[in-house]
XYZ file of C-alpha atoms in Angstrom:
396
model
C 11.610 45.403 34.538
C 9.253 48.568 33.725
C 8.529 48.990 30.846
C 7.258 52.033 28.282
C 5.885 51.114 25.561
C 4.695 53.029 23.020
C 2.237 52.601 20.311
C 1.219 53.932 16.957
C -2.907 53.293 18.863
C -3.952 52.158 21.763
C -3.648 48.677 21.516
C -7.452 47.545 21.764
C -9.045 45.627 20.975
C -6.533 42.968 19.810
C -8.681 43.054 16.138
C -6.465 43.292 13.809
C -2.813 42.428 13.057
C -1.145 45.499 14.537
C -3.222 45.389 17.046
C -2.926 41.668 18.255
C 1.099 42.053 17.618
C 1.397 44.765 20.256
C -1.585 43.706 22.810
C 0.382 40.874 22.744
C 3.234 42.378 24.280
C 1.556 43.981 26.636
C -0.328 41.127 27.627
C 2.305 38.923 28.091
C 4.928 41.018 29.460
C 2.606 41.784 32.318
C 2.246 37.548 32.829
C 5.595 37.457 32.902
C 5.490 39.672 36.010
C 6.821 43.430 34.030
C 5.404 46.629 34.615
C 4.221 48.317 31.576
C 3.244 51.639 30.904
C 1.368 52.450 27.331
C 1.296 55.525 25.941
C -0.891 54.989 22.787
C -1.755 57.594 20.213
C -5.658 57.500 20.403
C -6.783 58.036 17.636
C -10.561 59.061 15.397
C -10.484 55.440 14.341
C -9.915 53.504 17.495
C -10.687 56.162 19.985
C -10.448 53.566 23.180
C -11.211 54.854 27.130
C -8.430 55.028 29.641
C -8.979 51.970 31.744
C -9.736 49.256 28.324
C -6.350 47.771 29.185
C -7.408 46.737 32.627
C -5.252 45.229 35.347
C -2.848 44.672 32.197
C -1.291 47.842 32.141
C -1.222 51.484 32.949
C -2.581 52.953 29.635
C -2.109 56.579 28.932
C -3.866 57.461 25.758
C -3.172 60.934 24.028
C -5.946 62.443 21.486
C -3.739 62.898 17.755
C -6.261 63.673 14.631
C -4.905 61.086 12.217
C -7.864 61.643 9.415
C -6.880 62.178 6.297
C -6.429 65.632 5.204
C -6.679 66.686 1.540
C -5.117 70.351 2.401
C -2.465 69.054 5.073
C -1.084 66.117 2.358
C -0.661 69.029 0.063
C 0.991 71.254 2.341
C 3.293 68.074 2.837
C 4.344 68.122 -0.104
C 6.911 70.513 1.138
C 8.017 68.743 4.125
C 10.752 66.148 4.667
C 8.533 64.008 6.274
C 5.747 61.271 4.573
C 2.619 62.710 5.505
C 1.496 59.374 6.716
C 3.553 59.833 9.134
C 3.212 63.038 10.032
C -0.109 62.631 11.400
C 0.932 60.624 14.502
C 3.505 64.140 14.999
C 1.904 66.100 18.294
C 2.959 68.736 21.072
C 0.821 67.574 23.798
C 2.180 63.300 22.932
C 5.663 64.665 23.240
C 4.803 67.124 25.984
C 3.190 63.553 28.079
C 6.083 61.090 27.059
C 8.686 64.018 28.469
C 6.641 64.229 31.746
C 6.823 59.997 32.646
C 10.457 59.936 31.199
C 11.495 63.053 33.932
C 9.373 61.676 36.752
C 9.278 58.265 36.410
C 12.130 55.357 36.245
C 11.447 53.029 32.545
C 14.134 50.161 32.209
C 12.960 49.942 28.266
C 11.551 51.996 25.999
C 9.831 49.765 22.945
C 8.333 51.436 19.921
C 5.255 49.557 18.086
C 6.569 50.555 14.593
C 7.457 53.490 11.910
C 4.624 55.819 12.364
C 5.896 56.568 16.327
C 9.895 55.967 15.203
C 9.806 60.301 15.093
C 9.399 60.135 18.851
C 12.218 58.335 19.706
C 14.620 61.518 19.515
C 12.711 63.131 21.988
C 13.659 60.058 23.984
C 17.033 61.345 23.369
C 16.594 64.185 25.094
C 15.793 63.218 28.296
C 16.669 60.028 28.987
C 19.634 57.361 28.034
C 17.936 53.954 28.846
C 18.099 51.866 25.493
C 15.261 52.144 23.008
C 13.983 49.320 21.225
C 12.188 49.793 17.596
C 9.540 46.880 17.071
C 9.089 46.397 13.012
C 5.633 45.523 12.584
C 6.801 46.060 8.659
C 8.681 48.379 6.324
C 5.916 50.240 5.724
C 7.968 51.359 2.321
C 7.167 48.095 0.740
C 4.032 48.056 1.142
C 3.300 50.966 -1.158
C 5.973 49.627 -3.115
C 4.396 46.328 -3.778
C 0.695 47.987 -4.297
C 2.495 50.637 -6.871
C 3.297 47.620 -8.661
C 0.054 45.777 -8.809
C -2.122 49.508 -9.232
C -3.142 50.163 -12.703
C -4.412 53.723 -12.770
C -1.301 55.820 -13.839
C -1.381 58.769 -11.442
C -1.845 56.467 -7.674
C 0.432 54.687 -9.382
C 3.119 57.596 -9.575
C 1.520 58.820 -6.426
C 2.307 54.695 -4.494
C 5.851 55.092 -6.083
C 6.496 58.333 -4.448
C 5.060 57.412 -0.489
C 7.472 54.128 -1.714
C 10.350 56.743 -1.658
C 10.232 59.157 1.134
C 9.292 56.188 3.751
C 12.302 54.537 2.910
C 13.692 57.049 3.336
C 11.929 58.015 6.788
C 12.547 54.826 7.893
C 16.660 54.708 7.108
C 16.749 57.647 8.859
C 14.488 56.747 12.123
C 15.364 53.422 12.530
C 19.696 53.686 12.597
C 18.568 56.177 16.024
C 17.691 53.028 17.943
C 19.659 51.119 19.894
C 18.194 47.478 18.755
C 15.269 46.742 16.227
C 13.227 43.602 16.761
C 11.986 42.698 12.964
C 8.772 40.677 12.695
C 10.009 38.727 9.918
C 13.347 37.442 9.092
C 12.437 38.770 5.641
C 12.425 42.960 7.593
C 15.423 42.125 9.290
C 17.660 41.593 5.983
C 16.208 44.369 4.006
C 16.527 46.580 7.063
C 20.481 45.856 6.608
C 20.208 46.405 3.226
C 18.790 49.536 4.097
C 21.933 50.709 5.171
C 21.424 50.473 8.942
C 23.691 49.102 10.489
C 21.525 49.125 14.605
C 21.328 45.072 15.793
C 17.955 44.342 14.097
C 17.308 40.758 15.512
C 14.592 38.055 14.002
C 11.796 38.132 16.961
C 8.392 36.458 15.131
C 4.939 38.074 16.472
C 2.661 35.673 18.257
C -0.265 33.559 19.996
C -2.242 33.886 22.813
C -2.966 29.988 22.295
C -5.797 30.451 26.004
C -7.891 32.584 23.136
C -7.701 30.213 19.853
C -9.193 26.879 21.252
C -10.444 23.940 19.240
C -14.184 23.717 20.342
C -15.720 20.656 19.289
C -18.826 21.998 19.668
C -18.079 23.722 16.620
C -17.922 21.799 12.941
C -17.165 23.913 10.265
C -19.712 24.229 7.272
C -18.855 21.207 4.612
C -18.352 23.035 1.158
C -16.671 26.773 2.358
C -13.938 28.910 2.295
C -13.470 31.854 4.466
C -11.388 35.203 4.057
C -10.741 36.673 7.431
C -8.667 40.511 7.517
C -8.595 43.857 7.682
C -10.804 45.376 5.543
C -10.300 48.590 5.876
C -6.381 48.563 4.760
C -6.082 48.651 1.242
C -3.642 45.441 0.639
C -6.534 43.317 2.017
C -9.655 44.820 -0.436
C -6.957 44.827 -3.197
C -6.899 40.689 -2.250
C -10.300 40.412 -1.723
C -11.184 42.146 -5.167
C -8.692 40.366 -6.914
C -9.733 36.674 -6.483
C -13.053 37.518 -6.975
C -11.919 39.005 -10.189
C -9.829 36.321 -11.328
C -9.984 32.568 -8.768
C -13.918 32.851 -7.621
C -15.852 33.030 -11.205
C -13.453 29.866 -12.453
C -13.697 28.111 -8.354
C -18.014 29.053 -8.648
C -18.221 26.978 -12.378
C -16.660 23.853 -11.231
C -17.755 23.761 -7.597
C -21.055 25.019 -7.708
C -22.153 24.570 -4.179
C -18.715 26.492 -3.109
C -19.645 29.350 -0.695
C -16.864 32.347 0.389
C -17.597 33.855 3.294
C -15.998 37.069 3.906
C -15.357 38.915 7.021
C -13.699 41.893 8.892
C -13.220 45.251 10.833
C -13.871 48.348 8.674
C -15.085 47.215 5.222
C -16.001 49.652 3.400
C -19.440 50.225 1.594
C -18.348 48.434 -2.516
C -17.332 45.413 -0.769
C -20.152 45.302 1.660
C -22.564 45.687 -1.634
C -21.437 42.736 -3.653
C -23.828 40.805 -5.047
C -22.314 37.464 -6.310
C -23.236 34.019 -6.016
C -22.735 32.280 -2.774
C -20.655 34.699 -2.181
C -21.579 36.215 1.893
C -19.730 39.543 3.771
C -19.770 39.488 7.035
C -18.057 42.515 8.226
C -17.017 42.570 11.576
C -17.270 39.289 13.812
C -16.784 39.714 17.514
C -15.062 36.860 18.062
C -12.604 35.500 15.289
C -11.715 32.065 16.776
C -15.481 30.893 16.516
C -15.801 32.767 13.165
C -12.573 30.794 11.760
C -14.167 27.365 13.326
C -17.186 27.777 11.250
C -15.643 27.972 7.668
C -13.628 24.959 6.414
C -10.298 26.306 4.337
C -8.819 29.303 5.143
C -7.500 31.834 1.842
C -4.717 34.809 1.996
C -4.471 35.874 -1.516
C -2.725 38.911 -0.360
C -0.576 40.296 -3.560
C 0.987 43.948 -1.223
C 1.973 44.553 2.035
C 4.531 43.002 4.344
C 5.626 41.560 8.109
C 3.610 39.230 8.832
C 0.155 38.197 8.221
C -1.155 37.388 12.128
C -5.004 35.768 11.051
C -2.080 33.126 9.435
C -1.170 32.363 12.670
C -4.481 32.578 14.358
C -5.931 29.893 11.989
C -2.846 27.627 12.115
C -3.170 27.637 15.734
C -6.905 26.552 15.239
C -5.296 23.698 12.833
C -7.027 25.287 9.825
C -5.561 24.082 6.410
C -4.287 27.278 4.769
C -4.148 28.662 1.349
C -2.606 31.542 0.605
C 0.323 34.001 -1.574
C 3.913 34.022 -0.907
C 3.166 37.577 0.487
C 0.607 35.993 2.822
C 2.831 33.920 3.965
C 6.053 35.740 4.690
C 7.718 36.027 7.652
C 6.132 32.500 8.759
C 8.450 29.370 9.137
C 5.593 27.095 6.904
C 6.955 24.936 4.599
C 4.172 24.402 1.103
C 2.384 21.260 1.213
C 3.800 20.696 4.916
C 1.652 23.541 6.977
C 0.225 25.343 4.093
C -0.478 25.867 0.860
C 1.441 28.266 -1.732
C -0.666 30.085 -4.047
C 0.527 33.071 -6.675
C -1.388 32.676 -9.822
C -5.048 32.738 -10.623
C -4.425 29.113 -12.586
C -2.682 27.201 -9.174
C -5.495 28.583 -6.580
C -8.507 27.138 -8.674
C -6.181 23.905 -9.319
C -6.380 24.165 -5.788
C -9.332 24.692 -4.039
C -10.458 22.009 -6.509
C -7.973 19.379 -5.537
C -9.339 20.128 -1.633
C -13.027 20.369 -2.316
C -12.912 16.503 -4.219
C -9.846 15.229 -1.771
C -10.140 16.597 1.349
C -8.810 14.031 3.396
C -5.455 14.597 1.711
C -5.013 17.993 3.130
C -6.101 17.349 6.917
C -2.163 16.724 8.115
C -1.843 20.234 6.311
C -3.903 21.703 8.842
C -2.671 19.172 12.291
C 1.681 20.316 11.469
C 0.440 23.726 11.174
C -0.887 23.600 15.128
C 2.383 22.111 15.962
C 4.196 24.270 14.513
C 3.040 27.906 16.557
C 2.519 25.417 19.512
C 6.709 24.748 19.199
C 7.668 28.392 17.332
C 4.754 31.664 18.195
C 3.144 30.568 21.467
C 3.674 33.902 22.897
C 5.391 32.838 26.259
C 7.861 31.896 23.520
C 8.231 34.467 21.419
C 7.590 37.348 24.741
C 11.480 35.108 26.714
C 13.188 36.337 23.297
C 11.977 39.970 24.015
C 13.041 40.746 27.270
C 16.253 38.567 26.271
C 16.796 41.403 24.371
C 15.850 44.266 26.600
C 18.242 42.406 29.194
C 21.068 42.275 26.632
C 20.432 46.191 26.091
C 20.590 47.195 29.148
C 23.593 45.695 30.475
């Protein structure tokens, strides 16, 4: 099949959740013998050269300055499209899309996420081929959850307003697709509950197992735990600071030799400058697989956010025992105590961390079961077959 994949950023390098999910689709469609053209917003934050995808796919990047602009944000108060989505609307991008659809033949147009969903109207102008939306998460849910945890009154009101606007935007534009591939069953249900009648299929994000291979030469350091997440994303910052304020003081007091290692792209200065005993801020790491294997217990204390945490899937592929909040584990077919450990309040976090490092052998099966789960359900070839079957059903 010939697939036109429309991305809200260039899906490379695969070093955060969004890029990993998009790159996994691009790469594995190509490995299955399909021809992929990637039309991507080339943002200042994630700017890439045209050849970064190599022989995997043809990349057509279109520069759009998505940088937050206070004046534009203020003027947006009088517009129907929320500012966070409006930043991705561009005449140049629309013209490039039109040229592709007029001059070339595709079997399906695959949209990646809410922020490029606006262009579905443009596709409908020039072709009647199937259009599929890959819903990475419901953006309005992220802002709604942020508002519920925000102590600052003004910020809380702003987050609520953004959530309302995004929900209306998503309800309107999701309804214009032929099918939706939701990344979690929870999101598939929420999309239906919003009143969107388009067929909505649950197709999880997968992991490239050849990129996450256990290395016998890497032994995890004893008495270590770690957090690995894109720290440019507000929910991940919120999660880290909550953990440091509510869990770490007591856990480290009981386990004085315990170390916490924190890594992630886009680490803001205020986190880099933290001066907390036995807390080490690594910033961006080149190889997530190596970092995960260097340390012992993986922590995902997410409070907000939506969609699916691909870093959990990668950690599971490496047979890590993972402690996560219910929000963090959302969308993954895991069971508390079997292949993950769920912790939601500070007291349980402290209790389980103490028990882990005092009775380490009791948790070995959790990591082993996690690895089996990924091999059986989340390996990318399995996931991509489900997506291809959806394409083919629409083509008929």
